[in-house]
C-alpha atoms as an extended CHARMM CRD file, in Angstrom:
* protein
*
       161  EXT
         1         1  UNK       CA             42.5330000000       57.3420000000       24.8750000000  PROA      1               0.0000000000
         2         2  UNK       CA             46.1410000000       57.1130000000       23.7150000000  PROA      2               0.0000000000
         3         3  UNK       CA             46.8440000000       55.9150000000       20.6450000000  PROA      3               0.0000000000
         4         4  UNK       CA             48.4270000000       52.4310000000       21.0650000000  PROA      4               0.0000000000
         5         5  UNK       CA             51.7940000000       52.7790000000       19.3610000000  PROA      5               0.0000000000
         6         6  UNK       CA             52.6620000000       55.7620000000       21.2730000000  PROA      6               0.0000000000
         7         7  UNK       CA             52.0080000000       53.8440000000       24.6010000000  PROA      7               0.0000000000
         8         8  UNK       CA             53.8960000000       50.9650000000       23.4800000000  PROA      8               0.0000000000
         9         9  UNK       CA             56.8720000000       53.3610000000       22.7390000000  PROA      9               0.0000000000
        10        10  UNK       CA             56.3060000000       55.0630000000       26.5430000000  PROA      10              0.0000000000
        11        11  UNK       CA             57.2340000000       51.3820000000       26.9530000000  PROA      11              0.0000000000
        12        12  UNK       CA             59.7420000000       50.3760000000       25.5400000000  PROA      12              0.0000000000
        13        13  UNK       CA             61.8040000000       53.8570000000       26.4400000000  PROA      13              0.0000000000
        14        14  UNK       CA             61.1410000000       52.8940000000       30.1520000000  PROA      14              0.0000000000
        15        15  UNK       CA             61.8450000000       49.5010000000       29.4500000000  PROA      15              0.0000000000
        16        16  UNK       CA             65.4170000000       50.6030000000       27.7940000000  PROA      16              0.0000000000
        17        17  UNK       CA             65.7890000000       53.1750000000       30.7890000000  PROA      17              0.0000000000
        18        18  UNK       CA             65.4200000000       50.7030000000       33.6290000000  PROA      18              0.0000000000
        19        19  UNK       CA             68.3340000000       49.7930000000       35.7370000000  PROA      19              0.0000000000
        20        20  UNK       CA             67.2480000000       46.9880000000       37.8350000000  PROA      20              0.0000000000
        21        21  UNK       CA             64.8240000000       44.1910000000       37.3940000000  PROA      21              0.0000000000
        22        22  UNK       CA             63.2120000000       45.3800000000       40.7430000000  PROA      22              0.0000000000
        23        23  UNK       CA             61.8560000000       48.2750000000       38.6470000000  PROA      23              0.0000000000
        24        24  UNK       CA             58.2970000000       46.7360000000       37.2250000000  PROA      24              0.0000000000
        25        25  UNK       CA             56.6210000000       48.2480000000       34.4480000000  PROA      25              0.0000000000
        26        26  UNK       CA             52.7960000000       48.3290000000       34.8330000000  PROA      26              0.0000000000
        27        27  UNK       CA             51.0350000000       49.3180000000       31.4340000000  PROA      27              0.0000000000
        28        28  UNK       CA             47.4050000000       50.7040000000       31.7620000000  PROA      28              0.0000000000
        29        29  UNK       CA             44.6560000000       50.4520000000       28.7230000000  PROA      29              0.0000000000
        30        30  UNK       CA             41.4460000000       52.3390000000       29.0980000000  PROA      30              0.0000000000
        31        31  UNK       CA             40.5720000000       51.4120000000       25.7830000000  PROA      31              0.0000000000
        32        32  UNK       CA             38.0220000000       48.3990000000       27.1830000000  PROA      32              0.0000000000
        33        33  UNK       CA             35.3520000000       51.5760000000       27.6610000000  PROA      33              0.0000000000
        34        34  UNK       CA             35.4190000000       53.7360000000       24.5830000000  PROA      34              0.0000000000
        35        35  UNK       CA             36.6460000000       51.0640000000       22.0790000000  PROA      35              0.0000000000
        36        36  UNK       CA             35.7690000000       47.9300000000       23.2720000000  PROA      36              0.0000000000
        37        37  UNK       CA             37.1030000000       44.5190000000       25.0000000000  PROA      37              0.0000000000
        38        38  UNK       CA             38.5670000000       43.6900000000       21.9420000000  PROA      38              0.0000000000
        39        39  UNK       CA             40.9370000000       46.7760000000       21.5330000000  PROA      39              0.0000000000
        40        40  UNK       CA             41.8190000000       46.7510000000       24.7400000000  PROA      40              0.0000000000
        41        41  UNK       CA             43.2760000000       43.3730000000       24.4960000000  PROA      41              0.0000000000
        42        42  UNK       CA             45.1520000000       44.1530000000       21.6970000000  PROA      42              0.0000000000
        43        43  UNK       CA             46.4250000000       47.2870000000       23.5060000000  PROA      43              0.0000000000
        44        44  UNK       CA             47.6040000000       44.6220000000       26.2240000000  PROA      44              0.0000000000
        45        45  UNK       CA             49.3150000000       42.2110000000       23.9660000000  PROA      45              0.0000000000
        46        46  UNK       CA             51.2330000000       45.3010000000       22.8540000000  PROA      46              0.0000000000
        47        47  UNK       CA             51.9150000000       46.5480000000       25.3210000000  PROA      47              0.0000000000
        48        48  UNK       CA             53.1070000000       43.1390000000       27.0800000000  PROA      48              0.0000000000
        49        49  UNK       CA             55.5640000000       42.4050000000       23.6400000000  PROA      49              0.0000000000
        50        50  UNK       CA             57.1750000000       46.2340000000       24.2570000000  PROA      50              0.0000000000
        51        51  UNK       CA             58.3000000000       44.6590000000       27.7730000000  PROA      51              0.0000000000
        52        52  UNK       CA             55.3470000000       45.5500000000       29.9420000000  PROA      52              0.0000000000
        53        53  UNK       CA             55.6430000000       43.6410000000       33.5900000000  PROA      53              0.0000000000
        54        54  UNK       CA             52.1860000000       43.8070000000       34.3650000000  PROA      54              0.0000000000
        55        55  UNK       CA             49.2180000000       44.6780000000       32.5000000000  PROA      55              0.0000000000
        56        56  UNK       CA             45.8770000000       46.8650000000       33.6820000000  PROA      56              0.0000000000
        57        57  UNK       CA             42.9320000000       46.6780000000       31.4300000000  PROA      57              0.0000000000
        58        58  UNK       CA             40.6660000000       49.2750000000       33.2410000000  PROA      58              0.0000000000
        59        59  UNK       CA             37.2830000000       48.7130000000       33.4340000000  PROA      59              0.0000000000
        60        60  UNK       CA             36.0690000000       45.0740000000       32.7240000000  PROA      60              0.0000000000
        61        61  UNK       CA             32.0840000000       44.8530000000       32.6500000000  PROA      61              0.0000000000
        62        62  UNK       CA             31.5680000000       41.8000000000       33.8810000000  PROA      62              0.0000000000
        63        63  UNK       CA             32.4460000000       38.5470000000       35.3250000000  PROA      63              0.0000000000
        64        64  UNK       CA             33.3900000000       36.9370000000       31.7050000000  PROA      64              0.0000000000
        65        65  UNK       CA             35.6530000000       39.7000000000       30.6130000000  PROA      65              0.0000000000
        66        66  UNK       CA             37.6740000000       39.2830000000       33.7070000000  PROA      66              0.0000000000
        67        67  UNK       CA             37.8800000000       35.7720000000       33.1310000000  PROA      67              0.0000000000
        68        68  UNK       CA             38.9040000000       36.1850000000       29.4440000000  PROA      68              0.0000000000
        69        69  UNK       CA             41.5400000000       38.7970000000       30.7770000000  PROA      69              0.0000000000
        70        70  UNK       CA             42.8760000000       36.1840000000       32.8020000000  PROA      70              0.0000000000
        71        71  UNK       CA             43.1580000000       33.6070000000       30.4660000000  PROA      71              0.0000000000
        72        72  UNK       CA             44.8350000000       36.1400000000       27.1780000000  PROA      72              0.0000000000
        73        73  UNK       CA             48.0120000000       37.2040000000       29.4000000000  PROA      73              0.0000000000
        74        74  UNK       CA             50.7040000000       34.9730000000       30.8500000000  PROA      74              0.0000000000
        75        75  UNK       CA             51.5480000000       38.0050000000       32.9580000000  PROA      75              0.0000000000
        76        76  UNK       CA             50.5210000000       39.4870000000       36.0910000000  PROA      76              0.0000000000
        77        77  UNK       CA             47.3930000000       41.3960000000       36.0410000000  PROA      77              0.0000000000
        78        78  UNK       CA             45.8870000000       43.8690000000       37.8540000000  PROA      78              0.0000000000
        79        79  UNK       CA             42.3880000000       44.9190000000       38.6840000000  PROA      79              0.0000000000
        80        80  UNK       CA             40.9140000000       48.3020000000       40.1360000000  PROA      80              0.0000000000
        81        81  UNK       CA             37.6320000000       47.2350000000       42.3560000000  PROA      81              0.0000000000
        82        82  UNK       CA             35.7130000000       50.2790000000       42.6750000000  PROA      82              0.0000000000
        83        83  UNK       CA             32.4380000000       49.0970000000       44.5980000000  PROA      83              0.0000000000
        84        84  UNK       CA             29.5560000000       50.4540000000       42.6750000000  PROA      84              0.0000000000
        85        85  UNK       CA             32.0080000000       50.7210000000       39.7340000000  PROA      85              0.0000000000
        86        86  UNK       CA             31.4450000000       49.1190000000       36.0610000000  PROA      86              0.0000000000
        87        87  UNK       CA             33.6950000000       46.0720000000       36.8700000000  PROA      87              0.0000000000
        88        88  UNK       CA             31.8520000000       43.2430000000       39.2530000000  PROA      88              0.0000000000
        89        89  UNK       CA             33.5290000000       43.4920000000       43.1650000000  PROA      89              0.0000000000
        90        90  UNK       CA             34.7230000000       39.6840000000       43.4010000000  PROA      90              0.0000000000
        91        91  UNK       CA             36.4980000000       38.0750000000       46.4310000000  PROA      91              0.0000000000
        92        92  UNK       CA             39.9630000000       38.1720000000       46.0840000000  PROA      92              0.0000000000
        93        93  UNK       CA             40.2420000000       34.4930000000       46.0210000000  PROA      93              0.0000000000
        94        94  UNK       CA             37.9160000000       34.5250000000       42.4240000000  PROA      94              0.0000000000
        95        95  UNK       CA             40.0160000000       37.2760000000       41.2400000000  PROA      95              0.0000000000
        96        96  UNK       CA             42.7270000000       35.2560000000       41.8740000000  PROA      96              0.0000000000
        97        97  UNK       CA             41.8620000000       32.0720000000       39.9380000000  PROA      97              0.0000000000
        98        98  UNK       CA             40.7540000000       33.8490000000       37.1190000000  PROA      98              0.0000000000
        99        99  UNK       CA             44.0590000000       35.1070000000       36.7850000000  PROA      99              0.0000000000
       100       100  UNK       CA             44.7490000000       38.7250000000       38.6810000000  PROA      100             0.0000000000
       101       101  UNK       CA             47.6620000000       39.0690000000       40.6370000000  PROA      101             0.0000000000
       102       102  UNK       CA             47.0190000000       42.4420000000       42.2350000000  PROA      102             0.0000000000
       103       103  UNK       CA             43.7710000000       44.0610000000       43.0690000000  PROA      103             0.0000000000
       104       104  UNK       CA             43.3460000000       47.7150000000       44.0910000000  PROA      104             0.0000000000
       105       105  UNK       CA             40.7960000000       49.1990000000       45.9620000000  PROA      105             0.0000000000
       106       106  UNK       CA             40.6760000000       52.9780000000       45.6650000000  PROA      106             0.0000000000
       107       107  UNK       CA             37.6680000000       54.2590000000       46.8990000000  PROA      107             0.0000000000
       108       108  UNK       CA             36.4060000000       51.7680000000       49.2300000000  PROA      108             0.0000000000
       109       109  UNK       CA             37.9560000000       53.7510000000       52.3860000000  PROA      109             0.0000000000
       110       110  UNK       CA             36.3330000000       57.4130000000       50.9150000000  PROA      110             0.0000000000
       111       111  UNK       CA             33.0050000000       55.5270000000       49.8710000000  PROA      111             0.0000000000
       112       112  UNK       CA             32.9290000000       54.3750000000       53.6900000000  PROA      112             0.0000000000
       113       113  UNK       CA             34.0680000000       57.9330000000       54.8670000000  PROA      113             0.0000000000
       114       114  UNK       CA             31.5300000000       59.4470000000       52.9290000000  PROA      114             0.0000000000
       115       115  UNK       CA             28.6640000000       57.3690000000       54.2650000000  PROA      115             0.0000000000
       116       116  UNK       CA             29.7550000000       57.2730000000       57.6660000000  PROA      116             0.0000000000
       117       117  UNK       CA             29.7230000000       61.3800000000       57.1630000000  PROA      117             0.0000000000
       118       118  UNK       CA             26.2240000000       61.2260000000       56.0090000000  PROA      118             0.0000000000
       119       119  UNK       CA             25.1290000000       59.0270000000       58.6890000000  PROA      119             0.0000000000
       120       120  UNK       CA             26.2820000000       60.9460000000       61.4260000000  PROA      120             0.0000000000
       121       121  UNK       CA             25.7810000000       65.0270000000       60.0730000000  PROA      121             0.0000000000
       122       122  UNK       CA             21.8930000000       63.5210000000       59.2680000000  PROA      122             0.0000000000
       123       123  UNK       CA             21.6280000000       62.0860000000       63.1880000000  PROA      123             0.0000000000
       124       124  UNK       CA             23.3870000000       65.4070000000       63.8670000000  PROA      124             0.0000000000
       125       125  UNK       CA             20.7320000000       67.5240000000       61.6350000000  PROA      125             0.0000000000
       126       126  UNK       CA             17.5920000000       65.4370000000       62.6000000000  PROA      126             0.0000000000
       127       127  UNK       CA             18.8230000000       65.3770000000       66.3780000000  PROA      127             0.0000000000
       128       128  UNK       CA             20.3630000000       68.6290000000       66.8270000000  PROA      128             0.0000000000
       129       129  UNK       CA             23.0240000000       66.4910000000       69.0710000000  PROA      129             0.0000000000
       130       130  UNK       CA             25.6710000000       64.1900000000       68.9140000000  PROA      130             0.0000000000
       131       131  UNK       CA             25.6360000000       62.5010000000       72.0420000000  PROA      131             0.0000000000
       132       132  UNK       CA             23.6530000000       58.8430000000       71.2030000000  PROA      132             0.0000000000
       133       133  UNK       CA             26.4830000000       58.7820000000       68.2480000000  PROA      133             0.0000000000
       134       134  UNK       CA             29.7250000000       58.9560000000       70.3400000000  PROA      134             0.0000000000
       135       135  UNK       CA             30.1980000000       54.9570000000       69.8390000000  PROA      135             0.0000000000
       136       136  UNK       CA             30.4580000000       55.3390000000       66.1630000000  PROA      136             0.0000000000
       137       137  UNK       CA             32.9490000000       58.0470000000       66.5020000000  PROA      137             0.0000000000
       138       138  UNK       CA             36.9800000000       57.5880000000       66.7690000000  PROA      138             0.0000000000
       139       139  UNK       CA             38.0660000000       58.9500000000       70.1390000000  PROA      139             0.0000000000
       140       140  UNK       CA             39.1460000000       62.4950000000       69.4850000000  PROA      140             0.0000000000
       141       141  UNK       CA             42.8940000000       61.4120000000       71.5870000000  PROA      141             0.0000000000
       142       142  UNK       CA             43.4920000000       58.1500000000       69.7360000000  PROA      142             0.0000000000
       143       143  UNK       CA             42.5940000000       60.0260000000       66.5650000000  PROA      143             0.0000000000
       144       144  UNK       CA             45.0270000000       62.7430000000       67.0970000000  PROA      144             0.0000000000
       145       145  UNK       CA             47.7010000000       59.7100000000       67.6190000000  PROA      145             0.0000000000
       146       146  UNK       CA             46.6320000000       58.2210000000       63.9300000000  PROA      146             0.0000000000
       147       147  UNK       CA             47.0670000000       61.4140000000       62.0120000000  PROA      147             0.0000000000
       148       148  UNK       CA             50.7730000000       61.9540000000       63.7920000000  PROA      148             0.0000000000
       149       149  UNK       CA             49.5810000000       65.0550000000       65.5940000000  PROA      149             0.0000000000
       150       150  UNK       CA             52.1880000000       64.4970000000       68.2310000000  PROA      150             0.0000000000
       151       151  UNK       CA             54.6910000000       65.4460000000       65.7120000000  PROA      151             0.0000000000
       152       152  UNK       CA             53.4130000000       68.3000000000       63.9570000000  PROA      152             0.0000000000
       153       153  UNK       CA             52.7770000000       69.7430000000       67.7450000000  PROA      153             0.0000000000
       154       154  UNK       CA             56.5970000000       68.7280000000       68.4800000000  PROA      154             0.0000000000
       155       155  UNK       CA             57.5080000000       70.6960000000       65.2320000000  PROA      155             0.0000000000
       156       156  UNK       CA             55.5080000000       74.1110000000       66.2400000000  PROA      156             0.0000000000
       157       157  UNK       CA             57.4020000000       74.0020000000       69.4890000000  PROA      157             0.0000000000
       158       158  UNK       CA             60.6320000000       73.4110000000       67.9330000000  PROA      158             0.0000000000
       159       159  UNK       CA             60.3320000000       76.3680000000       65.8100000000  PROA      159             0.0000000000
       160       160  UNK       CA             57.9290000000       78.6500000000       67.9120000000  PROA      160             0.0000000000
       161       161  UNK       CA             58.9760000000       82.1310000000       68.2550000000  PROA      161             0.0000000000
């Protein structure tokens, strides 16, 4: 964990460096998991006074500590929802009323991936085929059109020798 005071002058240096009030400053505390909800509120409040836009205390346990993160700041707030994750995965609408003005999701789309993966290299394993699985599979043309392949093909011709 970073000591406070050298976060809150990471702050106020970017805070002194900006050069437009489009630029938001978003000040992160992981102190809620090694030091307690406590210090990371005070890390917050800190942080907010050195000119902090919006404030990230990482890891919340529980429903309470979100709400009493919502209530301390007169700021925005963000949350990270990482299903499975210490902090509780709350409808957006909740989050909302309790205060949170931004809510990330980072690993939802790899948790899925990774599932989906498992589900269909077990079929694959236990079946030795893939053909009863082809409805839960992205069609291979469509796919190519989602990842830009089109492109990256128009490219290699470009420059083919």
């Amino acid at each position: 964990v970073i000591p406070a005071e050298d976060m809150v002058k990471k702050i106020q240096v970017a805070v002194e460096a900006r050069e437009s009030r489009d630029f938001l400053i978003l000040a992160r505390t992981d102190a809620r998991t090694t030091l307690g909800l406590d210090e990371a509120l005070r890390r917050a409040e800190a942080y907010a006074k050195a000119g902090a836009d919006i404030l990230f205390v990482e890891s919340p346990e529980s429903e309470k500590e979100l709400e009493i993160i919502g209530r301390t700041f007169d700021l925005p707030l963000l949350v990270n929802v990482v299903e499975t994750g210490r902090t509780p995965v709350l409808p957006a609408a909740m989050l909302e009323q309790m205060g949170f003005a931004i809510a990330i999701y980072p690993a939802v789309g790899f948790l899925a991936m990774g599932k989906a993966l498992e589900d269909v290299y077990g079929h694959l394993q236990a079946n030795r085929t893939s053909l009863v699985i082809g409805d839960r599979l992205y069609d291979f043309p469509r796919f190519n059109t989602l990842m830009d392949f089109e492109s990256v093909w128009d490219f290699d011709k470009r420059h083919a020798s």
